[in-house]
Amino acid sequence: MNHSTVLIKKLDRLARDITFTRSIDFVTILSNKKRKSRRNSTLDRFCVDIIPRIQHNIESLTLDRLSIDRVLRIGNYLKLWKLTLVNLSLKTARDIFNDNFGFSPLSLRNLSSTTFYSSSIGYLNVTVRHFNDCLCLLDGRFTCLHTVIVKVGIIKNSSKTINNKKIVSNLKCFSLFSLNETTKYDNRIVPLLQQMSQLEKLTLSLCVTHRASFIDGTQLYNDVLKNMPHLQSFIFDIVTEYVQMKKELVPLCDNIRRTFVENGYDMDCYIDYGKTERGRCHSYSLPFNMERMHRVTNNFPGGLFMNVRRPFEHYFFTRISVSFSLLTSLEISNLLPQQKKFIQQPDEPDKTSLISIYSNLVELSFFFADIDYIKQFLLDSNMRLPRLNKLHVNYDKLMT
C-alpha cells in the first residue's frame, strides 16, 4: 500500500471523528508535512473531499497564511464561533477580510465576554443580527477599541445594557447602520450614543418608525450631539416614517433643514404625507458619501451622490440616473401605474433630453412593481443599461 493510499484512509477516519471535526488545526496538520507537495496534497484533500462533508460540525478553525483563503472560501461554517489566525500579516488580513471576500460570518450570538477577547484590536467592522450583539462587542472584550463600524439586522427591546461604560466612552469613531426598520430609536439607540462622550466621528444610517414626530436637528443635538464635545464629523441618512400627524402639523422641509444648519450640519431632506395621515421624513447629510441610501420617493429633490451603489426600492428614473451615477443595484417597488406613460420606440426621433443612462447598473429588480415600470426599463430605447446582467421580475408580468 503506497503512502498516498494510507494518507487518504487516515483522513477519511478523521472526517468521521466528531471530536476532530469540531475543531481543526490546519497549522499543526500541515506542519507535519515537510515537503511542499505533501502539504498541498493534504490541503487539497481537505478542501475537495473532507470539508464539504464535515462543514456543518466545525466550531473552531486554526489557520495560517497558506490555508486561510482556501479553507474559508470552500465551506459554509454555520457553527463556527472561534477562528484562530497564525502568522497572518496585516496586508494579508486587509486583502482577505473585506466586503469582496465571500465567506460566512462568525456568529456573535450569546457569547460571554470570556469566550473571545482581545487587548490589541482597535478597529472593528462587523455585521451582526441583533442589537444585543452590538452591545456584546462593547462590553469590555475589546479593551483597545477606538473605531467600531457595525451593521445591525434587528434593533428591538431587550434588558441587556452596557456593562463596561469605559470602553464606550473611549470610542473615537462609531458607525451604526440599521439594515431594517426599528421602533426602538429612543430607548435603545439614543442611550447608547449618549455614553460616547469622546466621539470624534459619528455615522448613522437609520429607518425609524412610529415616532410621535420626525427626527430633526434639534432632537439630535439635544439628545445626542451635545454630549459629544469632541465631535468633528457627523454623517447621517435618517428616515422617520409612519408618523401619525394632522396635515396642518406636518413641518415644512425648510424648517427641518434649519434645525440642522443652525447646529452646523449641511443636509437636505424631503417629506411625504399620505392619505392615512402618516408622514415620512428623509434627512441626509451633504456631501453624501455612504454607499447605500434608504429608499427614496417621488419627492426626492435630486443631487449628485457619487458613492451610492445600492440604495433604492422606487422609481423616477432620469433623476436617479444622474444623481447616482455609480449605482450598481436598483430595486423598484410601486404598484401604481404611471400617469404619464412614455416609451421611446427605436424608429422614432430620438429625444435626447429624456435619455437615462445607468452606466454601472448590473442588477435590476421589480418587486411589487406595475408593468409600466418594467416596460420603461425593458422597452424604452432611451433607457440605456449597458452592463445589466441580472434581472429579477415576475414571469407572469412579462407575459401580460
mmCIF file with all atom_site columns, C-alpha atoms in Angstrom, residues 29-46 66:
data_model
loop_
_atom_site.group_PDB
_atom_site.id
_atom_site.type_symbol
_atom_site.label_atom_id
_atom_site.label_alt_id
_atom_site.label_comp_id
_atom_site.label_asym_id
_atom_site.label_entity_id
_atom_site.label_seq_id
_atom_site.pdbx_PDB_ins_code
_atom_site.Cartn_x
_atom_site.Cartn_y
_atom_site.Cartn_z
_atom_site.occupancy
_atom_site.B_iso_or_equiv
_atom_site.pdbx_formal_charge
_atom_site.auth_seq_id
_atom_site.auth_comp_id
_atom_site.auth_asym_id
_atom_site.auth_atom_id
_atom_site.pdbx_PDB_model_num
ATOM 1  C CA . ILE A 1 29 ? -1.781 19.307 10.373 1.00 0.00 ? 29 ILE A CA 1
ATOM 2  C CA . LEU A 1 30 ? 0.217  20.961 7.604  1.00 0.00 ? 30 LEU A CA 1
ATOM 3  C CA . SER A 1 31 ? 3.351  21.489 9.700  1.00 0.00 ? 31 SER A CA 1
ATOM 4  C CA . ASN A 1 32 ? 3.778  17.707 9.885  1.00 0.00 ? 32 ASN A CA 1
ATOM 5  C CA . LYS A 1 33 ? 4.280  17.616 6.123  1.00 0.00 ? 33 LYS A CA 1
ATOM 6  C CA . LYS A 1 34 ? 7.871  18.640 5.435  1.00 0.00 ? 34 LYS A CA 1
ATOM 7  C CA . ARG A 1 35 ? 7.605  18.593 1.667  1.00 0.00 ? 35 ARG A CA 1
ATOM 8  C CA . LYS A 1 36 ? 5.586  21.336 -0.012 1.00 0.00 ? 36 LYS A CA 1
ATOM 9  C CA . SER A 1 37 ? 3.945  18.842 -2.353 1.00 0.00 ? 37 SER A CA 1
ATOM 10 C CA . ARG A 1 38 ? 2.711  16.818 0.641  1.00 0.00 ? 38 ARG A CA 1
ATOM 11 C CA . ARG A 1 39 ? 1.304  19.948 2.323  1.00 0.00 ? 39 ARG A CA 1
ATOM 12 C CA . ASN A 1 40 ? -0.515 20.936 -0.856 1.00 0.00 ? 40 ASN A CA 1
ATOM 13 C CA . SER A 1 41 ? -1.829 17.415 -1.340 1.00 0.00 ? 41 SER A CA 1
ATOM 14 C CA . THR A 1 42 ? -3.185 17.295 2.204  1.00 0.00 ? 42 THR A CA 1
ATOM 15 C CA . LEU A 1 43 ? -4.804 20.716 1.896  1.00 0.00 ? 43 LEU A CA 1
ATOM 16 C CA . ASP A 1 44 ? -6.330 19.694 -1.447 1.00 0.00 ? 44 ASP A CA 1
ATOM 17 C CA . ARG A 1 45 ? -7.799 16.588 0.144  1.00 0.00 ? 45 ARG A CA 1
ATOM 18 C CA . PHE A 1 46 ? -9.396 18.603 2.939  1.00 0.00 ? 46 PHE A CA 1
ATOM 19 C CA . LEU A 1 66 ? -1.202 29.118 3.459  1.00 0.00 ? 66 LEU A CA 1
#
